[in-house]
Short mmCIF file of C-alpha atoms in Angstrom, two decimals:
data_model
loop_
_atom_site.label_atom_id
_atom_site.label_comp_id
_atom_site.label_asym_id
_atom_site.label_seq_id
_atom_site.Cartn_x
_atom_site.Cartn_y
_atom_site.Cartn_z
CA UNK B 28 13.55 -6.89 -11.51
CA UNK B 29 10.58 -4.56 -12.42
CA UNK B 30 11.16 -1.29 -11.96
CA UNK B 31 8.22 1.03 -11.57
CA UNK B 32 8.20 4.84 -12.66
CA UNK B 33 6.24 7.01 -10.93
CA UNK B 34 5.34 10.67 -12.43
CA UNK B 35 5.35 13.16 -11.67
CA UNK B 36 7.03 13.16 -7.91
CA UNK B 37 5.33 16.13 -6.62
CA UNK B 38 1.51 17.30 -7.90
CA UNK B 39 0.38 20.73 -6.63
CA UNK B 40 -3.35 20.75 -6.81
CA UNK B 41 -6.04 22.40 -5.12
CA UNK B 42 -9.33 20.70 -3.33
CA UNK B 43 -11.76 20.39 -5.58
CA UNK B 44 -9.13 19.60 -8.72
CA UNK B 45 -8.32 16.52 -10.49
CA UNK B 46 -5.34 14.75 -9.59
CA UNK B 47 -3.87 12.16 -12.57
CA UNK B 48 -1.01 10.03 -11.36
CA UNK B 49 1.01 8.15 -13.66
CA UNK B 50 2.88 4.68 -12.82
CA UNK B 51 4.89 3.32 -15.77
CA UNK B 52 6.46 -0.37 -15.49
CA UNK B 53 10.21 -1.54 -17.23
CA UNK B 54 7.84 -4.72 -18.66
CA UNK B 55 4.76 -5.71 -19.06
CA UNK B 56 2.96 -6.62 -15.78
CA UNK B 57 -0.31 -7.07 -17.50
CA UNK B 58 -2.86 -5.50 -14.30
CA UNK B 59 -1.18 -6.91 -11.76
CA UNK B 60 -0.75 -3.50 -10.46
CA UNK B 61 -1.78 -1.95 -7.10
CA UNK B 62 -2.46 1.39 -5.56
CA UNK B 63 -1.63 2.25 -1.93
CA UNK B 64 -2.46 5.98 0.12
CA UNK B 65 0.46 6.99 2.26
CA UNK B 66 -0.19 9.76 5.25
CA UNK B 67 2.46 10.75 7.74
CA UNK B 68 2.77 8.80 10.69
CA UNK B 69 1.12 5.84 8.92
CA UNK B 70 1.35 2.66 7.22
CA UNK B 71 0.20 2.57 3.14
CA UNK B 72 -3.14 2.18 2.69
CA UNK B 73 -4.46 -0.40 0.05
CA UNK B 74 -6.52 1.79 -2.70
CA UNK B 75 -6.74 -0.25 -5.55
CA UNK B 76 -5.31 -3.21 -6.85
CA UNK B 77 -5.62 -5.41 -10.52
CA UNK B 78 -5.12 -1.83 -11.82
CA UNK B 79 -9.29 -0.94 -11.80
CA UNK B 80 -10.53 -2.67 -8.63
CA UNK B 81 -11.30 -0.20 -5.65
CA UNK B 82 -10.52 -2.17 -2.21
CA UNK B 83 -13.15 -2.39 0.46
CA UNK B 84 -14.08 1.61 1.48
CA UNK B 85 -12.23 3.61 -1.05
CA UNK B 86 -14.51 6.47 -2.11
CA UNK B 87 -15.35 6.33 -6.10
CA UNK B 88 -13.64 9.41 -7.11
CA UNK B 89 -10.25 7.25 -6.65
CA UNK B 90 -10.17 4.96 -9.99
CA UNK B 91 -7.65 3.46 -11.63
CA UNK B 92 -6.36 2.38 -15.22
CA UNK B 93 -4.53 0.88 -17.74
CA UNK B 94 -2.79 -2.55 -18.45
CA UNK B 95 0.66 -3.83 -19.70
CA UNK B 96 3.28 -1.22 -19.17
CA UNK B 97 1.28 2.18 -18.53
CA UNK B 98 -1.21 3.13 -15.61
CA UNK B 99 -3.28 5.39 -14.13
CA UNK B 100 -4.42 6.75 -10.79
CA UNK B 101 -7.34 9.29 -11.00
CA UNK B 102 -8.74 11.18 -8.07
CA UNK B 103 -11.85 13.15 -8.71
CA UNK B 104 -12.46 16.09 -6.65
CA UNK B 105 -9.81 16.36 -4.51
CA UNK B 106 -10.70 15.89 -0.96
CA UNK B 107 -8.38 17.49 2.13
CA UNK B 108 -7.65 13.81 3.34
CA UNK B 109 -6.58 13.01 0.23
CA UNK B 110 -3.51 15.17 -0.08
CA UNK B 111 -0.66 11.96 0.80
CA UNK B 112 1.78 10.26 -1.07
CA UNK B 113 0.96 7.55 -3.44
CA UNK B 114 2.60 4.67 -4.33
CA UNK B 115 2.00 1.60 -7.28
CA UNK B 116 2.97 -1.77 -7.22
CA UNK B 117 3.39 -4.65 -9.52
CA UNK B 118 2.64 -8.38 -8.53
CA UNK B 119 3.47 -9.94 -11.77
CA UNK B 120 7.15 -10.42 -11.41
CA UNK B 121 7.88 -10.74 -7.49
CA UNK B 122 6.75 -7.72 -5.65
CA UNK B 123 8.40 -4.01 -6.22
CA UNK B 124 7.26 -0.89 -5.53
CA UNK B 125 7.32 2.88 -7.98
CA UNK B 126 9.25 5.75 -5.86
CA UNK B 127 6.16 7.42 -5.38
CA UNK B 128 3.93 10.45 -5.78
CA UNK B 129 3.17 13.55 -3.22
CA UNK B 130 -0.20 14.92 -3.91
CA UNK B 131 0.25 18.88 -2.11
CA UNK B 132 -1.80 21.45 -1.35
CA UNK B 133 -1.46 24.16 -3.81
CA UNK Y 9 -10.83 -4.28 13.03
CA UNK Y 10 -6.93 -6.30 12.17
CA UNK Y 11 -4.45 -3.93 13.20
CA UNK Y 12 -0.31 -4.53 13.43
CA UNK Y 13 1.69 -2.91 15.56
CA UNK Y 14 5.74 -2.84 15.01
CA UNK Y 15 7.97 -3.06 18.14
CA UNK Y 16 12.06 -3.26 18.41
CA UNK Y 17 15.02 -1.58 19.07
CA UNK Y 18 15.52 1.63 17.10
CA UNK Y 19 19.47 1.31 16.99
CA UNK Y 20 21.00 -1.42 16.24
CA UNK Y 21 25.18 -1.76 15.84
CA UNK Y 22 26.45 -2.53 12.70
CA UNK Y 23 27.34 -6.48 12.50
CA UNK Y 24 24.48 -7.66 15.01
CA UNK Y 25 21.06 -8.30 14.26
CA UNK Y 26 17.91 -6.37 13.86
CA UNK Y 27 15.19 -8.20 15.56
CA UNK Y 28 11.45 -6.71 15.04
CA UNK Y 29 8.28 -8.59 15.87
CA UNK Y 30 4.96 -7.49 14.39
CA UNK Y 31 1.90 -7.81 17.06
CA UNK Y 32 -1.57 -9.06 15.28
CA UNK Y 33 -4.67 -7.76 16.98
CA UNK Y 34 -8.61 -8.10 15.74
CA UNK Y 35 -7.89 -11.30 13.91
CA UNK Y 36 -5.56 -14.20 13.94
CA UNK Y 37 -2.03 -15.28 12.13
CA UNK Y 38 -3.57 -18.72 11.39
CA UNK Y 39 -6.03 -17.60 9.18
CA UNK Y 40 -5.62 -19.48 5.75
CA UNK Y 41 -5.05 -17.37 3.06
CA UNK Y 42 -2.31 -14.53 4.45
CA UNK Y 43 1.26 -14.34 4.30
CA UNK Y 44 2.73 -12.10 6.87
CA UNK Y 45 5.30 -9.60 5.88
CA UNK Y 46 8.22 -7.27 6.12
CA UNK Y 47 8.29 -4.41 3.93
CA UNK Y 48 11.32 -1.26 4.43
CA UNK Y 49 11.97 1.83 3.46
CA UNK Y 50 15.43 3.28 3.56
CA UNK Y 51 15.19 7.19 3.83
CA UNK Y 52 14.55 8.48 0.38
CA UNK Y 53 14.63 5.56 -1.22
CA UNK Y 54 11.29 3.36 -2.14
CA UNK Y 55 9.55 0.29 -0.45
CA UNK Y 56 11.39 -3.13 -0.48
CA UNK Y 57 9.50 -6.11 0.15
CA UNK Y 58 11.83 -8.09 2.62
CA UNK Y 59 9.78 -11.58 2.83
CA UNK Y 60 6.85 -13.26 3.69
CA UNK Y 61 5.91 -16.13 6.02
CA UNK Y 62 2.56 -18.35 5.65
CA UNK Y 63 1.88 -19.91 9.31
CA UNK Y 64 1.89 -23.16 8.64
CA UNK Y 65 5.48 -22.79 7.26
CA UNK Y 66 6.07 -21.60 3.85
CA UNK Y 67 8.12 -18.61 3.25
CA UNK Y 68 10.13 -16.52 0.52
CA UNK Y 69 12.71 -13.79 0.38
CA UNK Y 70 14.00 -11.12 -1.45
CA UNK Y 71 16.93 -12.34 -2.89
CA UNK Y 72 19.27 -9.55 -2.17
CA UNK Y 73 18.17 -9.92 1.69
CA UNK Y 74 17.69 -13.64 1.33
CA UNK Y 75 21.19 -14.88 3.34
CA UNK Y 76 20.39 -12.93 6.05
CA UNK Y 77 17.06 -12.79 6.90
CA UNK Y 78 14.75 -15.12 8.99
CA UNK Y 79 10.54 -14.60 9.12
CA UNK Y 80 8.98 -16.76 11.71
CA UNK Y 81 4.84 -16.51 13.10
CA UNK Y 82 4.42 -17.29 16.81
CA UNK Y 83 0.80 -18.47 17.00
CA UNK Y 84 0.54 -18.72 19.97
CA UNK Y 85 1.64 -14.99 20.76
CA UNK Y 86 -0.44 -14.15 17.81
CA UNK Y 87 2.54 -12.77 16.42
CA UNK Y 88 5.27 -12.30 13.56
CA UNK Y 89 8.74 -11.75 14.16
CA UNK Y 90 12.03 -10.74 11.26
CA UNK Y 91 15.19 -10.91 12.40
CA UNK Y 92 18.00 -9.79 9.71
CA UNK Y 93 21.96 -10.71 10.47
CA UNK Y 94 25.26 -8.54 10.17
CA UNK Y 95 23.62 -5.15 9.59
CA UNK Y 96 25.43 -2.65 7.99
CA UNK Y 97 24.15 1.27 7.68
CA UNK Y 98 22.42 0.59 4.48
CA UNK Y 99 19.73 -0.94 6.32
CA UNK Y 100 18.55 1.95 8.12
CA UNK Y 101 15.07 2.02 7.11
CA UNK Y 102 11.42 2.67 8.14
CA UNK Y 103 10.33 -1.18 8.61
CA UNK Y 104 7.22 -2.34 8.28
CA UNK Y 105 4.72 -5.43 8.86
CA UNK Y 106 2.01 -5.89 6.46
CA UNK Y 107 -0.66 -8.60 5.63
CA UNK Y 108 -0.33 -10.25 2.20
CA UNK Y 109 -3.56 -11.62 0.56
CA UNK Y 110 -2.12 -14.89 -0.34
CA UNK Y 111 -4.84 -15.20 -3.74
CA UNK Y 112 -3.45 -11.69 -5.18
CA UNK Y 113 -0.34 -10.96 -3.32
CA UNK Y 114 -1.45 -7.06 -2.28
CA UNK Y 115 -0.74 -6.28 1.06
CA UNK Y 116 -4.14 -5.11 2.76
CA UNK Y 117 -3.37 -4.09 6.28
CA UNK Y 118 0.18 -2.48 7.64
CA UNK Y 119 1.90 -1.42 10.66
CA UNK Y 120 2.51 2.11 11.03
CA UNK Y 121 6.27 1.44 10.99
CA UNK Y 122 8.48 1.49 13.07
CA UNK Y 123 12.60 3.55 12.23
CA UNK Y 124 15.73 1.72 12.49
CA UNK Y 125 18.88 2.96 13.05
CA UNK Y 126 22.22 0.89 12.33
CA UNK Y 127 24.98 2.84 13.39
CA UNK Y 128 27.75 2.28 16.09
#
């Protein structure tokens, strides 16, 4: 099984800031990788998938990177909506999911 | 709009079976290209895909759940349903329904989720 590593588990940023997420896989899953938005009281929401892609009405400042074993989730300009847990996924290998990443309000 | 909507008992005894059925509205289970899911959470611990169901039949499992789970789509209830045998406590767990894109395998619309209990 693929395990995904998500760091770090807790980001304290401001609005306005940069948030960089980091989702590190056990083997290569090449960019079969995905991106989902957690809020409370909700279901994930899909952000990006194939590491880079935005899905349908994601805002740009959400982009994502990398390929293989390392990747990135980078949120420009931190909106108050934005501040939710994030989680990656991989696709290559079955379907698992990284332990995730809260994005607070500093 | 395709929205999902989780409904079941939220305790459940240990040794019977969880039963949860995922209601599809804005859009149909028969569309080609979907599998529809079952996703969990036990609390503070991460997602686990459960299994998927395709409408016209095909399905997979998680291995570890495979013996006891069961996926089926009701089309004509426009529905989804899992049902998962001899519960024990370690499947307490936010559970989820979720659309799979069948060309990419990302799941693209969930359920808010719905908590289950298994305790006696």
């Amino acid at each position: 099984e693929i395990v995904l590593t998500q760091s770090p588990a807790t980001l304290s940023l401001s609005p306005g800031e940069r948030a960089t997420l980091s989702c590190r896989a056990s083997q290569n899953v090449n960019t079969y990788l995905a991106w989902y938005q957690q809020k409370p009281g909700q279901g994930p929401r899909l952000l990006i998938y194939d590491a880079s892609t935005r899905a349908t009405g994601v805002p740009a400042r959400f982009s994502g990177s990398g390929s293989g074993t390392d990747f990135t989730l980078t949120i420009n300009s931190l909106e108050p909506e934005d501040f939710a847990v994030y989680y990656c996924q991989q696709r290559s290998d079955w379907l698992t999911f990284g332990g995730g990443t809260k994005v607070e309000i500093k | 709009q395709l929205q999902l909507q989780e409904s079941g008992p939220g305790l459940v005894k240990p040794s019977e079976t969880l039963s949860l059925t995922c209601t599809v509205s804005g859009g149909s289970v028969s569309r080609g290209s979907y599998y529809w899911t079952w996703i969990r959470q036990p609390p503070g611990k991460r997602l686990e895909w459960i299994g998927y169901k395709y409408y016209s039949g095909a399905s997979n499992y998680n291995s570890y759940l495979k013996s006891r789970v069961t996926i089926s789509v009701d089309t004509s209830e426009n529905q989804f349903s899992l049902k998962l045998t001899s519960v024990t406590a370690a499947d307490t767990a936010v559970y989820y329904c979720a659309r799979m894109r069948g060309y990419d395998w990302y799941f693209d619309v969930w359920g808010r989720g719905t908590p289950v209990t298994v305790s006696s």
